[in-house]
JSON list of C-alpha atoms in Angstrom, two decimals:
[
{"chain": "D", "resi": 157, "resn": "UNK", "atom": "CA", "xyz": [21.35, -11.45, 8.48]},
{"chain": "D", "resi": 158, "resn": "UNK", "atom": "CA", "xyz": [22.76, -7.89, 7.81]},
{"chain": "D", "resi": 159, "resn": "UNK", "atom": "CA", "xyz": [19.58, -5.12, 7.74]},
{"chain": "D", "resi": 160, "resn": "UNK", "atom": "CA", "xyz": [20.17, -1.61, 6.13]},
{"chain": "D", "resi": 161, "resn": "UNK", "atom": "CA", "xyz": [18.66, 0.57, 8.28]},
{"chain": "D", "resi": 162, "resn": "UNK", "atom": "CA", "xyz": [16.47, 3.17, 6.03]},
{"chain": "D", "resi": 163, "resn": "UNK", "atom": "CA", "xyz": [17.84, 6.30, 4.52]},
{"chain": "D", "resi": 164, "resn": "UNK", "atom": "CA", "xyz": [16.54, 9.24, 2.63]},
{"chain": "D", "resi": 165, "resn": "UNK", "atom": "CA", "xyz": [17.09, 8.79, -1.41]},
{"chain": "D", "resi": 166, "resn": "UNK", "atom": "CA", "xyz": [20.13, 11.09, -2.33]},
{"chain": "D", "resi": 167, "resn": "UNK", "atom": "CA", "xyz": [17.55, 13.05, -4.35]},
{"chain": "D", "resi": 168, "resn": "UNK", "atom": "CA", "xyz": [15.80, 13.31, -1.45]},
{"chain": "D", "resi": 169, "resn": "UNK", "atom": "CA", "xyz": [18.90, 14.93, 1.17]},
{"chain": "D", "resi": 170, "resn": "UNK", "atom": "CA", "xyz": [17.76, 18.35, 1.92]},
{"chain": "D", "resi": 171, "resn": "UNK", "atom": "CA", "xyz": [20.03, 20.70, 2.73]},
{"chain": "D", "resi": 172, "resn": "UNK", "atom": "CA", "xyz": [18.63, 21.86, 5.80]},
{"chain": "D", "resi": 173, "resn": "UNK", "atom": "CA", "xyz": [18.18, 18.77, 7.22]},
{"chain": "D", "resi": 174, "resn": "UNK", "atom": "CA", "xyz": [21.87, 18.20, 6.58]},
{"chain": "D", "resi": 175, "resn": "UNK", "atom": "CA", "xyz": [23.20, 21.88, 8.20]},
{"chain": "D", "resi": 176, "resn": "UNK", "atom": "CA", "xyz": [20.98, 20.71, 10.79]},
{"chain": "D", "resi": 177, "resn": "UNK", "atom": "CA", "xyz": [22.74, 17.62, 11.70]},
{"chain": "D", "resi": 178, "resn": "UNK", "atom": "CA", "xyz": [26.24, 19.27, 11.25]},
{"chain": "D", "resi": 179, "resn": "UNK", "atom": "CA", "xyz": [25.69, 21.85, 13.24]},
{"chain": "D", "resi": 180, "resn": "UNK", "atom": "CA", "xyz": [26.22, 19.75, 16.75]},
{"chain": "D", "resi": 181, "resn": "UNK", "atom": "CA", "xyz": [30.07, 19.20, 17.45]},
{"chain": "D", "resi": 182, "resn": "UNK", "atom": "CA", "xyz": [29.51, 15.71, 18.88]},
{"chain": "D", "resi": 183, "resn": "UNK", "atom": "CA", "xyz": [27.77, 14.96, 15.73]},
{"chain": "D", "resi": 184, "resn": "UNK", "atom": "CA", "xyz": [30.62, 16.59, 13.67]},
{"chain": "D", "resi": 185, "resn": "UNK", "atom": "CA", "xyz": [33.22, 14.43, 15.63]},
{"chain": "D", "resi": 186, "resn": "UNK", "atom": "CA", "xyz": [31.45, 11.14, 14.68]},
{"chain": "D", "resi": 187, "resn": "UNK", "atom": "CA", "xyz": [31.27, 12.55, 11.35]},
{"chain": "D", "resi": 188, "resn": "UNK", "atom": "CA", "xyz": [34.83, 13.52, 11.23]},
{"chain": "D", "resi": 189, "resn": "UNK", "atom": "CA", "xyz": [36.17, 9.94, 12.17]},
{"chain": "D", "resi": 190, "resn": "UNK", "atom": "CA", "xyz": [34.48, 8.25, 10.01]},
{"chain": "D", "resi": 191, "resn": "UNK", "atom": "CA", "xyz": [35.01, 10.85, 7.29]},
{"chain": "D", "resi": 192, "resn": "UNK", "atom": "CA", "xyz": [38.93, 10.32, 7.49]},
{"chain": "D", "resi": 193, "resn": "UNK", "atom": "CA", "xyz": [39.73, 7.19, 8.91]},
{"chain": "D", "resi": 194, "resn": "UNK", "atom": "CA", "xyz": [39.02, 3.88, 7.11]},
{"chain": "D", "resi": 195, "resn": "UNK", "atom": "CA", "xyz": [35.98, 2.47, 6.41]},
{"chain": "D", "resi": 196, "resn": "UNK", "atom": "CA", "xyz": [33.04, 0.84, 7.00]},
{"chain": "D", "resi": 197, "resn": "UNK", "atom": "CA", "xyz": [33.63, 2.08, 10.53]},
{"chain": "D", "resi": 198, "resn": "UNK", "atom": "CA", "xyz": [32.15, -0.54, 13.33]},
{"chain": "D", "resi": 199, "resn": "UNK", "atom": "CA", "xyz": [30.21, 1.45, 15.66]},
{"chain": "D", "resi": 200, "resn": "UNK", "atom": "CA", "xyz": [29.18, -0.93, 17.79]},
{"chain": "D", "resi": 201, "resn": "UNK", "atom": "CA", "xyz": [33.20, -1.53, 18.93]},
{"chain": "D", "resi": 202, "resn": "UNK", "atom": "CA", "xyz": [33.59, 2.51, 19.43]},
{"chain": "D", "resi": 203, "resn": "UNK", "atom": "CA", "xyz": [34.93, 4.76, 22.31]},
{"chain": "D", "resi": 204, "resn": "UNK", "atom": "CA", "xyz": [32.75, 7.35, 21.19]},
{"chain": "D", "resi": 205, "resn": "UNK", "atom": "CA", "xyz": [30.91, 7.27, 24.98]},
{"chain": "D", "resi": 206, "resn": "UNK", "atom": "CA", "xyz": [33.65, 7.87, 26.90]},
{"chain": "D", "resi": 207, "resn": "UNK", "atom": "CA", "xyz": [35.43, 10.08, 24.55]},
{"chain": "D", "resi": 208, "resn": "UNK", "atom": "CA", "xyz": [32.83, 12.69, 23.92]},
{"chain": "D", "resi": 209, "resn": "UNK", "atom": "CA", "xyz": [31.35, 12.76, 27.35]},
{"chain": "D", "resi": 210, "resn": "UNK", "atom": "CA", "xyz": [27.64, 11.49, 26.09]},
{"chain": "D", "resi": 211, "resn": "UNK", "atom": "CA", "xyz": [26.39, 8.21, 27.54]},
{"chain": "D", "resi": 212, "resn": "UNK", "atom": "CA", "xyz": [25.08, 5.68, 24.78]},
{"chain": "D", "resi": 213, "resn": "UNK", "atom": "CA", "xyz": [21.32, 7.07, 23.96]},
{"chain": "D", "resi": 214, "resn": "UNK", "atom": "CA", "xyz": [22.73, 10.12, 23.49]},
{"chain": "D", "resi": 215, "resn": "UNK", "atom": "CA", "xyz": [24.91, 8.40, 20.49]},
{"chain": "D", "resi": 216, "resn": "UNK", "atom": "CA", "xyz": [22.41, 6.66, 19.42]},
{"chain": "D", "resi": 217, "resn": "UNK", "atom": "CA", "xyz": [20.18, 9.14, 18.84]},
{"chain": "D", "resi": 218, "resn": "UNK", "atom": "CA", "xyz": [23.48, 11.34, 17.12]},
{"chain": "D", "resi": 219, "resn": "UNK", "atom": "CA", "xyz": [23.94, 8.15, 14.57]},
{"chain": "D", "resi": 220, "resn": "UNK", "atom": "CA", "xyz": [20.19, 8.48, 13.63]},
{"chain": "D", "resi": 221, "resn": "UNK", "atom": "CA", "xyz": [20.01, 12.17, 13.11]},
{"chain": "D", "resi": 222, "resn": "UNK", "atom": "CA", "xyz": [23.29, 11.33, 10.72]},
{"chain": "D", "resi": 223, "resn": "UNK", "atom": "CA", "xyz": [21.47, 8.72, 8.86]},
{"chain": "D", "resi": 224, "resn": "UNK", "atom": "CA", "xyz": [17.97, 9.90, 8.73]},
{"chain": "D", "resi": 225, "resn": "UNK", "atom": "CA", "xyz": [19.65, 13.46, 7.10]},
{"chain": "D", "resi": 226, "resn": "UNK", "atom": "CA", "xyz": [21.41, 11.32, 4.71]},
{"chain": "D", "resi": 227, "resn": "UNK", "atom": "CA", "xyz": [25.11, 11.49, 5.83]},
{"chain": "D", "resi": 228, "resn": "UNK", "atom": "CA", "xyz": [26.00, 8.09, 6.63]},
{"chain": "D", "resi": 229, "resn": "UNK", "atom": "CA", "xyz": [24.66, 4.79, 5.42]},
{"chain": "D", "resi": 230, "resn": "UNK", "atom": "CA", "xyz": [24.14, 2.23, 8.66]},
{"chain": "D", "resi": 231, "resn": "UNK", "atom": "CA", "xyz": [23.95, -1.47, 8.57]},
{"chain": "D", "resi": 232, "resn": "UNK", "atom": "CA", "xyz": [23.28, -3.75, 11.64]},
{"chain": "D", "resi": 233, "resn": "UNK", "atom": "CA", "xyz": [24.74, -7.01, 11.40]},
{"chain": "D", "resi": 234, "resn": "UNK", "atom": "CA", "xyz": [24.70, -9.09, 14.51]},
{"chain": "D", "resi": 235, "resn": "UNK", "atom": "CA", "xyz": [25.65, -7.34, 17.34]},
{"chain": "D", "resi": 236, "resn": "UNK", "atom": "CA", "xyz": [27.90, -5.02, 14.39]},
{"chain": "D", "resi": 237, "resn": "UNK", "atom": "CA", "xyz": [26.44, -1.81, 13.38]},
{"chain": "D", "resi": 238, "resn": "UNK", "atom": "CA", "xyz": [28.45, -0.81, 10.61]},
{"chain": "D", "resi": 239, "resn": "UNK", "atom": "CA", "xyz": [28.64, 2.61, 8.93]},
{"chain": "D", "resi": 240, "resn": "UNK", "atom": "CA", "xyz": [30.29, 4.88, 6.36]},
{"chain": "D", "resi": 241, "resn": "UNK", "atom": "CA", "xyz": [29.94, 8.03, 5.12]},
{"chain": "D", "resi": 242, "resn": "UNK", "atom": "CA", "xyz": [27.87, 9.19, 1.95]},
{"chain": "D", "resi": 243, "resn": "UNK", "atom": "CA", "xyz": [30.24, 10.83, 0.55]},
{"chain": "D", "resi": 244, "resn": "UNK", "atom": "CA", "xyz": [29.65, 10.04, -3.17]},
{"chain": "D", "resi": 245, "resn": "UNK", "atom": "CA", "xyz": [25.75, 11.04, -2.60]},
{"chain": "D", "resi": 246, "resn": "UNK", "atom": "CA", "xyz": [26.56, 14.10, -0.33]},
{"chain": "D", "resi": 247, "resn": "UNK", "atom": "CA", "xyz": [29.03, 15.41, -3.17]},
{"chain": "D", "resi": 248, "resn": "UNK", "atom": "CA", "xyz": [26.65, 15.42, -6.08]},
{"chain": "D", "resi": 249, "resn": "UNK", "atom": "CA", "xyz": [23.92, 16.80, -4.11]},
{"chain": "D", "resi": 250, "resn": "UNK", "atom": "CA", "xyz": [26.31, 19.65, -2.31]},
{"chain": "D", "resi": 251, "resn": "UNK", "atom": "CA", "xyz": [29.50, 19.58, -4.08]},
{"chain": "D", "resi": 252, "resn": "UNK", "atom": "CA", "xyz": [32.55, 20.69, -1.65]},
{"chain": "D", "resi": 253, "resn": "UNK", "atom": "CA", "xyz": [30.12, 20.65, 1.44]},
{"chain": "D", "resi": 254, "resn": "UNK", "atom": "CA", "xyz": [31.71, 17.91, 3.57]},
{"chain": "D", "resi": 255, "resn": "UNK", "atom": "CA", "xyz": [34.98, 18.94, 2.70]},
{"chain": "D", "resi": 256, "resn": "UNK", "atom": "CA", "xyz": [34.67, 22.49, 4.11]},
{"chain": "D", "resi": 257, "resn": "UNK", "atom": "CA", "xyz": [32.95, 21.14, 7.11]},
{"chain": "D", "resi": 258, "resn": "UNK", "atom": "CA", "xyz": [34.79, 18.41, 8.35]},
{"chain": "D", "resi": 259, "resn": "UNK", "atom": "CA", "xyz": [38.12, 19.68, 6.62]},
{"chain": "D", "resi": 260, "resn": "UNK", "atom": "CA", "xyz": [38.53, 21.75, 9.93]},
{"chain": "D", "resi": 261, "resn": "UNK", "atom": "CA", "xyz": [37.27, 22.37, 13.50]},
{"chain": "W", "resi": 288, "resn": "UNK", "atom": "CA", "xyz": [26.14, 58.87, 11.71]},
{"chain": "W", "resi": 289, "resn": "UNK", "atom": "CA", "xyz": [26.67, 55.55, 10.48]},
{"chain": "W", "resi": 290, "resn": "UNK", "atom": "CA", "xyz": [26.85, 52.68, 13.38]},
{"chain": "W", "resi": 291, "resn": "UNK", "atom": "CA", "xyz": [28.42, 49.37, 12.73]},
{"chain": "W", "resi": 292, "resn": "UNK", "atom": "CA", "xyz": [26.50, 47.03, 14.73]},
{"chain": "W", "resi": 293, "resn": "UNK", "atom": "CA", "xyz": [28.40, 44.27, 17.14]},
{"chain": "W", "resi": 294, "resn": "UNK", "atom": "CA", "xyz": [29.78, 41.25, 15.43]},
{"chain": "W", "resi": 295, "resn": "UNK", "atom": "CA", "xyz": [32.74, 38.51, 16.71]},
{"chain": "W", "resi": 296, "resn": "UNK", "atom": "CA", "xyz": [36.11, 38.81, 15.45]},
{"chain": "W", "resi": 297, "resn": "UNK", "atom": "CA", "xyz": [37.01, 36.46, 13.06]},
{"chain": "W", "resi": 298, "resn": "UNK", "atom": "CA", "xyz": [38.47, 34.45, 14.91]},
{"chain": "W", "resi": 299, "resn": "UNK", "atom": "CA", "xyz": [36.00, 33.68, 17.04]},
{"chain": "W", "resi": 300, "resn": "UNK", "atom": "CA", "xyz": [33.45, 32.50, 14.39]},
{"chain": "W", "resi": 301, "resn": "UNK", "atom": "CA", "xyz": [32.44, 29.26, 15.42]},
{"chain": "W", "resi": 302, "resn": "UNK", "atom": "CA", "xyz": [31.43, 26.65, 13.03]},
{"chain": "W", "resi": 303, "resn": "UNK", "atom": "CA", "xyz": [28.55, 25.22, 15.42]},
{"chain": "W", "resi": 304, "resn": "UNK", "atom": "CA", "xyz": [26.99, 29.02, 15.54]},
{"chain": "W", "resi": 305, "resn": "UNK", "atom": "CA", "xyz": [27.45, 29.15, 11.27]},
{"chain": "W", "resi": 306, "resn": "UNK", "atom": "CA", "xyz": [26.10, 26.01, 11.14]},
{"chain": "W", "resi": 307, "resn": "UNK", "atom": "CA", "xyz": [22.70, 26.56, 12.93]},
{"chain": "W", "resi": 308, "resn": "UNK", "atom": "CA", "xyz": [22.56, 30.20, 11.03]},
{"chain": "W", "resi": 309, "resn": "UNK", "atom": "CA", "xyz": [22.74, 28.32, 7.56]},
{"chain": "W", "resi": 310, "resn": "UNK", "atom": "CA", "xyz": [20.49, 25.57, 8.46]},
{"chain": "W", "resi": 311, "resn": "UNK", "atom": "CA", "xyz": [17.58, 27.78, 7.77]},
{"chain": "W", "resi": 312, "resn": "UNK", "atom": "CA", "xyz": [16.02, 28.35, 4.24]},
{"chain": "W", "resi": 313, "resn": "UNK", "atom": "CA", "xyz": [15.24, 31.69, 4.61]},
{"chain": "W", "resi": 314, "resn": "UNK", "atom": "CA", "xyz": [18.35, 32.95, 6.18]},
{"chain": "W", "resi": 315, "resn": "UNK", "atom": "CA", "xyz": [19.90, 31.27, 3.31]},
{"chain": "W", "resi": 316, "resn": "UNK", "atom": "CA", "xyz": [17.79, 32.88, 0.57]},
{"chain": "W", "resi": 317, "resn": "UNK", "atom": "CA", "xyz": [18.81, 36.25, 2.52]},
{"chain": "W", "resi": 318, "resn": "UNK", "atom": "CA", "xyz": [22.64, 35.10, 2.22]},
{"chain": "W", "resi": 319, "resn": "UNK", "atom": "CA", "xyz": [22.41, 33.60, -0.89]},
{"chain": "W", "resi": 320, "resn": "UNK", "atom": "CA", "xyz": [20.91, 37.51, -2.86]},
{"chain": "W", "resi": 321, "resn": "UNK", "atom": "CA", "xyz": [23.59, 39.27, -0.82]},
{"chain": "W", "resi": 322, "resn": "UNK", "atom": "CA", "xyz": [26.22, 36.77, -1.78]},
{"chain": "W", "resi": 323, "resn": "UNK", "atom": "CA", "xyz": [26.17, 36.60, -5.23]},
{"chain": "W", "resi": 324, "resn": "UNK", "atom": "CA", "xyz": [24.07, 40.17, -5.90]},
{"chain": "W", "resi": 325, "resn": "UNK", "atom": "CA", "xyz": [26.32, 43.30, -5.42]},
{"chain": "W", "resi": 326, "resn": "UNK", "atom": "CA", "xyz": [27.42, 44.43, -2.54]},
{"chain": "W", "resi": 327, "resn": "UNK", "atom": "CA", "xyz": [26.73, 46.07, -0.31]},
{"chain": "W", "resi": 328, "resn": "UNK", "atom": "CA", "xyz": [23.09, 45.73, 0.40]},
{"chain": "W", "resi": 329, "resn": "UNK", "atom": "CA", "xyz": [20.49, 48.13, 1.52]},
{"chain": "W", "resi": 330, "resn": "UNK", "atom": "CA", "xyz": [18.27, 45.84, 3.51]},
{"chain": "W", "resi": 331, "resn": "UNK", "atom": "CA", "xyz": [16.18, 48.79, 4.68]},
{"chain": "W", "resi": 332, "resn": "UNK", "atom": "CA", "xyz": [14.74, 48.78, 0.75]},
{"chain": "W", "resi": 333, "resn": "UNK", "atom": "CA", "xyz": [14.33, 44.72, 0.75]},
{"chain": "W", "resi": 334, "resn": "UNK", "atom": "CA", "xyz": [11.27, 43.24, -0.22]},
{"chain": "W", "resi": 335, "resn": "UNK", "atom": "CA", "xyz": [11.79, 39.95, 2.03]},
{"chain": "W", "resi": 336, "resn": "UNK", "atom": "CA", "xyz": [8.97, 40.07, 3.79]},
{"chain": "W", "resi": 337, "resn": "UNK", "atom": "CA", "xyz": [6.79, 39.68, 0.70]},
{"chain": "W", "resi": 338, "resn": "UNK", "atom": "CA", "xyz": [9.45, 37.35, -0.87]},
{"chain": "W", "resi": 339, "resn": "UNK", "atom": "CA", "xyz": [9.68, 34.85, 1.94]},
{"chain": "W", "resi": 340, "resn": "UNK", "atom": "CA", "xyz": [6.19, 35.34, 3.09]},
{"chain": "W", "resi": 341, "resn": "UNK", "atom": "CA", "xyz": [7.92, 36.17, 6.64]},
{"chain": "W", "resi": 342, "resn": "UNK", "atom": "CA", "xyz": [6.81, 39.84, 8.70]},
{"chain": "W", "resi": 343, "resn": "UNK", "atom": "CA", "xyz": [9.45, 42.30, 9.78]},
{"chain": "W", "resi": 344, "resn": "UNK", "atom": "CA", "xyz": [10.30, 41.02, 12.99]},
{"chain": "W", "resi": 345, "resn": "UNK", "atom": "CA", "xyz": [11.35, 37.53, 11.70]},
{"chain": "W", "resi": 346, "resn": "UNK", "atom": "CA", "xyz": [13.40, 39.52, 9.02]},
{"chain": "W", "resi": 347, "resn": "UNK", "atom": "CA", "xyz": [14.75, 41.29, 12.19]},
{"chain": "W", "resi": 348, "resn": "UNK", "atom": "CA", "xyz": [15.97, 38.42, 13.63]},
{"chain": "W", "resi": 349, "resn": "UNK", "atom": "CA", "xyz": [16.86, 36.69, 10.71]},
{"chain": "W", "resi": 350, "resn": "UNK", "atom": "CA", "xyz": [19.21, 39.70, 10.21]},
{"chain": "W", "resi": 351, "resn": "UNK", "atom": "CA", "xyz": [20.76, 39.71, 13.73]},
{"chain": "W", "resi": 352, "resn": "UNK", "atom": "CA", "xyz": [20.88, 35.71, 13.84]},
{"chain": "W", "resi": 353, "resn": "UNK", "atom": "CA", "xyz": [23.38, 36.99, 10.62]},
{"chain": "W", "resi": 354, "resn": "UNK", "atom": "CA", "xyz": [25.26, 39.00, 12.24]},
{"chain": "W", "resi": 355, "resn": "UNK", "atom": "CA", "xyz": [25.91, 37.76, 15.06]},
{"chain": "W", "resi": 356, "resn": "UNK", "atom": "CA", "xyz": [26.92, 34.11, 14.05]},
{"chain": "W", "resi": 357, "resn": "UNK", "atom": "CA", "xyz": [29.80, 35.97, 11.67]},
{"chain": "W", "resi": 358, "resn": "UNK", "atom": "CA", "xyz": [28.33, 35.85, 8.78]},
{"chain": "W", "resi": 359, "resn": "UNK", "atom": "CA", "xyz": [27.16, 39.13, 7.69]},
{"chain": "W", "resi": 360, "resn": "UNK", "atom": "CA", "xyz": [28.49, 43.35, 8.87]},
{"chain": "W", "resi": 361, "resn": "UNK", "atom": "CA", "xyz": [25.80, 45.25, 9.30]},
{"chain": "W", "resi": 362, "resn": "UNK", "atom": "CA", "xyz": [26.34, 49.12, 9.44]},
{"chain": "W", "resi": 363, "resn": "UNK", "atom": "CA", "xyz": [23.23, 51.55, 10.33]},
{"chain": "W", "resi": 364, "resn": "UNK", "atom": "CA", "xyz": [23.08, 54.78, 9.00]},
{"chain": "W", "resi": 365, "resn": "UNK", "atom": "CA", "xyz": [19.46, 57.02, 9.61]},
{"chain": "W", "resi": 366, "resn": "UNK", "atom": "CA", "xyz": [17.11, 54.67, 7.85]},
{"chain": "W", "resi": 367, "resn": "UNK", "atom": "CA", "xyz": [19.40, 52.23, 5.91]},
{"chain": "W", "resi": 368, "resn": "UNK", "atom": "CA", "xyz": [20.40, 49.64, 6.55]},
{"chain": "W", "resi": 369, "resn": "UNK", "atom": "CA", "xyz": [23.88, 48.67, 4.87]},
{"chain": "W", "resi": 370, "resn": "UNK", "atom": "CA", "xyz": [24.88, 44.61, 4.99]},
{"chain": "W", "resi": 371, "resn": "UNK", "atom": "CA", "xyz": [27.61, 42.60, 3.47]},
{"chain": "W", "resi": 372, "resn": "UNK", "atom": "CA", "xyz": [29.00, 38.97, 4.04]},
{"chain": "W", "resi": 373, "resn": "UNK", "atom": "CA", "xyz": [32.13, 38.63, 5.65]},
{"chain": "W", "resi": 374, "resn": "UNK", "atom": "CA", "xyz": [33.19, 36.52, 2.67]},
{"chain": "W", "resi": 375, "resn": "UNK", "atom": "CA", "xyz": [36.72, 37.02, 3.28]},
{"chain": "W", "resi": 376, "resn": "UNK", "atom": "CA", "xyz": [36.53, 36.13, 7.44]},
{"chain": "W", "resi": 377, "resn": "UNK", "atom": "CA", "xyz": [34.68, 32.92, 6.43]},
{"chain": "W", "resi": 378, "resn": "UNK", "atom": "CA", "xyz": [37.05, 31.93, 3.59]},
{"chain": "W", "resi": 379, "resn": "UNK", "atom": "CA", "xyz": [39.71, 32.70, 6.06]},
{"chain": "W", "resi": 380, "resn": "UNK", "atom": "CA", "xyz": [37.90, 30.50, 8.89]},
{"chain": "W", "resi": 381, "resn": "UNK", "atom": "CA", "xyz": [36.13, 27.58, 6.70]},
{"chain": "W", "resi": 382, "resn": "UNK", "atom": "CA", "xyz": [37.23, 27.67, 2.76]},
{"chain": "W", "resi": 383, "resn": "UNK", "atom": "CA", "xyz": [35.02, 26.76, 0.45]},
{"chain": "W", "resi": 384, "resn": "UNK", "atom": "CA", "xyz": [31.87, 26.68, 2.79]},
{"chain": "W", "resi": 385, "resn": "UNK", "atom": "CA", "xyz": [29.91, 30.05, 2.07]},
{"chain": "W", "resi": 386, "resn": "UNK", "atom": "CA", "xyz": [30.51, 28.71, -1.89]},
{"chain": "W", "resi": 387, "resn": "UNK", "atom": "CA", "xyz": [29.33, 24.90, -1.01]},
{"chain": "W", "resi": 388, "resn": "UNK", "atom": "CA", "xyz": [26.37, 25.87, 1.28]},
{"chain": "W", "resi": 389, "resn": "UNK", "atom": "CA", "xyz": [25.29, 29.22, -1.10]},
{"chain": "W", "resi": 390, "resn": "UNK", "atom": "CA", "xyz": [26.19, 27.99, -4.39]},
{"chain": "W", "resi": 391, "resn": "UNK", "atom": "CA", "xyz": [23.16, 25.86, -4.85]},
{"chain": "W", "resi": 392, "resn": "UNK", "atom": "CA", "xyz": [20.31, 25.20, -3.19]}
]
């Protein structure tokens, strides 16, 4: 059965906790992909390993510090761990933010 | 005689560094009086210590942390201490951040 992993209440993002987690470039890549391409984005089917140079803890522990800040929503469904951006949360809370960060790198 | 102190070119402000600099509620509240107060700003008269409940030395390095990521010109002269944000360098570099990171809090 699909399990929403917990996430902070959007009145509840802080924006600390979210300059925080932006401020790592493999963290801004994930980001990035997801922000653009389609989504949900499957995570458990992604290259991210071999194509940012950080073995598969290290990701982990990236999608976490994303979801525990409040930028993505995770769901694990199976061996599929599917995710997508907050965008509609992160804009009322920080209007433009995501936009100017992951606009560009 | 008046000594700008060192800070990158604008073009090598990196989003990482201006990331970590903003994720810190102080440095913001420092950013955020300059920012929308007028400019420029005689830090050597600031009352941020008593403010943000912070001693000189963390002001200090709050200031050079500042500086040094791109965000802020700093330009000595005998005992002030003249700052301004490089609004126009970040613009240039990452529109609409300074306004989506500073604009609320």
């Amino acid at each position: 059965m699909a399990k929403k992993l917990p996430e902070p209440d959007v009145e509840d993002i802080d924006l600390t906790t979210v300059l925080s987690a932006l401020a790592d470039p493999a963290r801004r890549t994930m980001l990035t992909t997801m922000y653009r391409g389609p989504e949900p984005f499957d995570c458990s089917a992604n290259t991210w390993c071999a194509d940012l140079g950080i073995n598969p803890p290290t990701v982990s522990h990236h999608f976490r510090t994303l979801r525990e800040a409040g930028l993505t929503s995770t769901t694990v469904d199976g061996r599929a761990r599917i995710m997508r951006v907050r965008r509609d949360d992160l804009e009322s809370r920080f209007p433009g933010l995501l936009d100017a960060v992951l606009g560009r790198d």
